[in-house]
PDB file of C-alpha atoms in Angstrom:
ATOM      1  CA  MET J 894      11.220  28.426  36.572  1.00  0.00           C
ATOM      2  CA  PRO J 895      13.787  30.361  38.654  1.00  0.00           C
ATOM      3  CA  GLN J 896      14.398  27.278  40.839  1.00  0.00           C
ATOM      4  CA  PHE J 897      15.090  25.128  37.767  1.00  0.00           C
ATOM      5  CA  LEU J 898      17.472  27.708  36.356  1.00  0.00           C
ATOM      6  CA  GLY J 899      19.209  27.803  39.723  1.00  0.00           C
ATOM      7  CA  ILE J 900      19.591  24.028  39.702  1.00  0.00           C
ATOM      8  CA  ILE J 901      21.063  24.072  36.199  1.00  0.00           C
ATOM      9  CA  VAL J 902      23.513  26.830  37.175  1.00  0.00           C
ATOM     10  CA  LEU J 903      24.493  24.954  40.346  1.00  0.00           C
ATOM     11  CA  ILE J 904      25.118  21.754  38.405  1.00  0.00           C
ATOM     12  CA  GLY J 905      27.150  23.677  35.839  1.00  0.00           C
ATOM     13  CA  ILE J 906      29.289  25.146  38.612  1.00  0.00           C
ATOM     14  CA  LEU J 907      29.760  21.741  40.238  1.00  0.00           C
ATOM     15  CA  LEU J 908      30.766  20.205  36.906  1.00  0.00           C
ATOM     16  CA  SER J 909      33.312  22.968  36.374  1.00  0.00           C
ATOM     17  CA  VAL J 910      34.721  22.622  39.912  1.00  0.00           C
ATOM     18  CA  PHE J 911      34.891  18.824  39.884  1.00  0.00           C
ATOM     19  CA  ASN J 912      36.885  17.465  36.977  1.00  0.00           C
ATOM     20  CA  SER J 913      36.138  14.165  35.258  1.00  0.00           C
ATOM     21  CA  ASP J 914      38.589  12.286  37.479  1.00  0.00           C
ATOM     22  CA  THR J 915      36.838  13.437  40.644  1.00  0.00           C
ATOM     23  CA  ILE J 916      33.392  12.563  39.293  1.00  0.00           C
ATOM     24  CA  SER J 917      34.717   9.139  38.223  1.00  0.00           C
ATOM     25  CA  LYS J 918      36.102   8.507  41.712  1.00  0.00           C
ATOM     26  CA  ILE J 919      32.862   9.528  43.422  1.00  0.00           C
ATOM     27  CA  ILE J 920      30.197   8.030  41.119  1.00  0.00           C
ATOM     28  CA  GLY J 921      32.152   6.383  38.319  1.00  0.00           C
ATOM     29  CA  LYS J 922      32.323   2.695  37.429  1.00  0.00           C
ATOM     30  CA  GLU J 923      35.264   2.256  39.789  1.00  0.00           C
ATOM     31  CA  SER J 924      33.311   3.668  42.743  1.00  0.00           C
ATOM     32  CA  GLY J 925      31.360   0.417  42.912  1.00  0.00           C
ATOM     33  CA  PHE J 926      28.638  -0.118  45.478  1.00  0.00           C
ATOM     34  CA  ILE J 927      29.731   2.895  47.544  1.00  0.00           C
ATOM     35  CA  GLY J 928      29.155   5.105  44.491  1.00  0.00           C
ATOM     36  CA  VAL J 929      25.720   3.561  43.961  1.00  0.00           C
ATOM     37  CA  ILE J 930      24.780   4.237  47.582  1.00  0.00           C
ATOM     38  CA  LEU J 931      26.108   7.803  47.393  1.00  0.00           C
ATOM     39  CA  ALA J 932      24.243   8.487  44.142  1.00  0.00           C
ATOM     40  CA  SER J 933      21.030   7.005  45.550  1.00  0.00           C
ATOM     41  CA  LEU J 934      21.277   9.085  48.726  1.00  0.00           C
ATOM     42  CA  ILE J 935      21.834  12.250  46.712  1.00  0.00           C
ATOM     43  CA  GLY J 936      18.897  11.342  44.477  1.00  0.00           C
ATOM     44  CA  SER J 937      16.692  10.678  47.502  1.00  0.00           C
ATOM     45  CA  ILE J 938      17.214  14.104  49.027  1.00  0.00           C
ATOM     46  CA  THR J 939      17.244  16.109  45.802  1.00  0.00           C
ATOM     47  CA  LEU J 940      14.097  17.598  44.342  1.00  0.00           C
ATOM     48  CA  ILE J 941      14.672  18.035  40.606  1.00  0.00           C
ATOM     49  CA  PRO J 942      12.038  17.523  37.898  1.00  0.00           C
ATOM     50  CA  GLY J 943      12.622  14.937  35.176  1.00  0.00           C
ATOM     51  CA  PHE J 944      13.195  17.449  32.406  1.00  0.00           C
ATOM     52  CA  VAL J 945      16.181  18.779  34.366  1.00  0.00           C
ATOM     53  CA  ALA J 946      17.310  15.442  35.820  1.00  0.00           C
ATOM     54  CA  PHE J 947      17.832  13.605  32.547  1.00  0.00           C
ATOM     55  CA  PRO J 948      20.052  16.255  30.921  1.00  0.00           C
ATOM     56  CA  THR J 949      21.946  16.430  34.226  1.00  0.00           C
ATOM     57  CA  ALA J 950      22.449  12.669  34.109  1.00  0.00           C
ATOM     58  CA  ALA J 951      23.742  12.955  30.543  1.00  0.00           C
ATOM     59  CA  MET J 952      26.249  15.613  31.631  1.00  0.00           C
ATOM     60  CA  LEU J 953      27.386  13.434  34.522  1.00  0.00           C
ATOM     61  CA  LEU J 954      27.805  10.422  32.213  1.00  0.00           C
ATOM     62  CA  LYS J 955      29.928  12.512  29.843  1.00  0.00           C
ATOM     63  CA  SER J 956      32.000  13.605  32.839  1.00  0.00           C
ATOM     64  CA  GLY J 957      32.807  10.050  33.896  1.00  0.00           C
ATOM     65  CA  ALA J 958      29.890   8.832  35.998  1.00  0.00           C
ATOM     66  CA  GLY J 959      28.919   5.160  35.728  1.00  0.00           C
ATOM     67  CA  TYR J 960      25.651   3.844  34.322  1.00  0.00           C
ATOM     68  CA  ILE J 961      24.742   1.953  37.486  1.00  0.00           C
ATOM     69  CA  GLN J 962      25.386   4.997  39.650  1.00  0.00           C
ATOM     70  CA  ILE J 963      23.375   7.293  37.382  1.00  0.00           C
ATOM     71  CA  ALA J 964      20.523   4.772  37.239  1.00  0.00           C
ATOM     72  CA  ALA J 965      20.434   4.730  41.046  1.00  0.00           C
ATOM     73  CA  PHE J 966      20.533   8.534  41.128  1.00  0.00           C
ATOM     74  CA  ILE J 967      17.726   9.006  38.594  1.00  0.00           C
ATOM     75  CA  SER J 968      15.477   6.279  39.980  1.00  0.00           C
ATOM     76  CA  THR J 969      15.744   7.531  43.575  1.00  0.00           C
ATOM     77  CA  LEU J 970      15.339  11.090  42.341  1.00  0.00           C
ATOM     78  CA  MET J 971      12.050  10.171  40.683  1.00  0.00           C
ATOM     79  CA  MET J 972      10.694   7.713  43.256  1.00  0.00           C
ATOM     80  CA  VAL J 973      12.031   8.584  46.730  1.00  0.00           C
ATOM     81  CA  GLY J 974      10.888  11.802  48.338  1.00  0.00           C
ATOM     82  CA  ILE J 975      12.771  12.853  51.435  1.00  0.00           C
ATOM     83  CA  VAL J 976      11.971  16.504  50.724  1.00  0.00           C
ATOM     84  CA  THR J 977       8.290  15.727  50.175  1.00  0.00           C
ATOM     85  CA  PHE J 978       8.108  13.451  53.239  1.00  0.00           C
ATOM     86  CA  PRO J 979       6.052  15.879  55.390  1.00  0.00           C
ATOM     87  CA  VAL J 980       3.437  16.352  52.664  1.00  0.00           C
ATOM     88  CA  GLU J 981       3.184  12.612  52.084  1.00  0.00           C
ATOM     89  CA  ILE J 982       2.742  11.973  55.799  1.00  0.00           C
ATOM     90  CA  LYS J 983      -0.068  14.518  55.870  1.00  0.00           C
ATOM     91  CA  TYR J 984      -1.984  12.770  53.073  1.00  0.00           C
ATOM     92  CA  PHE J 985      -0.943   9.111  53.336  1.00  0.00           C
ATOM     93  CA  GLY J 986       0.071   8.716  56.972  1.00  0.00           C
ATOM     94  CA  LYS J 987       3.475   7.992  58.449  1.00  0.00           C
ATOM     95  CA  LYS J 988       3.465   4.218  58.022  1.00  0.00           C
ATOM     96  CA  LEU J 989       2.495   4.243  54.338  1.00  0.00           C
ATOM     97  CA  THR J 990       4.916   7.078  53.565  1.00  0.00           C
ATOM     98  CA  ILE J 991       7.831   5.223  55.138  1.00  0.00           C
ATOM     99  CA  LEU J 992       6.841   1.973  53.423  1.00  0.00           C
ATOM    100  CA  ARG J 993       6.498   3.657  50.031  1.00  0.00           C
ATOM    101  CA  ASN J 994       9.842   5.428  50.293  1.00  0.00           C
ATOM    102  CA  LEU J 995      11.704   2.342  51.540  1.00  0.00           C
ATOM    103  CA  THR J 996      10.192   0.201  48.791  1.00  0.00           C
ATOM    104  CA  ALA J 997      11.109   2.801  46.172  1.00  0.00           C
ATOM    105  CA  PHE J 998      14.645   3.020  47.563  1.00  0.00           C
ATOM    106  CA  VAL J 999      15.137  -0.755  47.347  1.00  0.00           C
ATOM    107  CA  PHE J1000      13.557  -0.867  43.884  1.00  0.00           C
ATOM    108  CA  SER J1001      16.045   1.794  42.752  1.00  0.00           C
ATOM    109  CA  PHE J1002      18.888  -0.631  43.415  1.00  0.00           C
ATOM    110  CA  ILE J1003      17.122  -3.273  41.335  1.00  0.00           C
ATOM    111  CA  VAL J1004      16.755  -0.744  38.505  1.00  0.00           C
ATOM    112  CA  ALA J1005      20.437   0.161  38.815  1.00  0.00           C
ATOM    113  CA  LEU J1006      21.478  -3.497  38.615  1.00  0.00           C
ATOM    114  CA  ILE J1007      19.331  -4.073  35.528  1.00  0.00           C
ATOM    115  CA  ILE J1008      20.768  -0.979  33.831  1.00  0.00           C
ATOM    116  CA  GLY J1009      24.254  -2.180  34.759  1.00  0.00           C
ATOM    117  CA  LYS J1010      23.613  -5.531  33.093  1.00  0.00           C
ATOM    118  CA  VAL J1011      22.069  -3.975  29.987  1.00  0.00           C
ATOM    119  CA  MET J1012      24.577  -1.156  29.524  1.00  0.00           C
ATOM    120  CA  GLY J1013      27.660  -2.798  31.023  1.00  0.00           C
TER     121      GLY J1013
END
């Protein structure tokens, strides 16, 4: 629980430091494909559980983030595991771990495009 509280506090600090305009420039609708890539990379290397990730996504949306970018962030956050890579290699092997993470990363872009069509 202390790690989750720390994540929430860190996100709160980041949201207070970065105003809505900055968030919109980085991962807003206008950020386009670069914003999607940035959000997906952040999601890939971040280890946050779903019950923290979804409220975080809601806060980011209210602060000016785009639906496509948040969809990429959430889907990579849930499916790609850079932080858990060593554990996966131990149990699944290097080849399967790389294949699973690459497939999940690509699928995250498909999810983001679908969300963009539905919500946009």
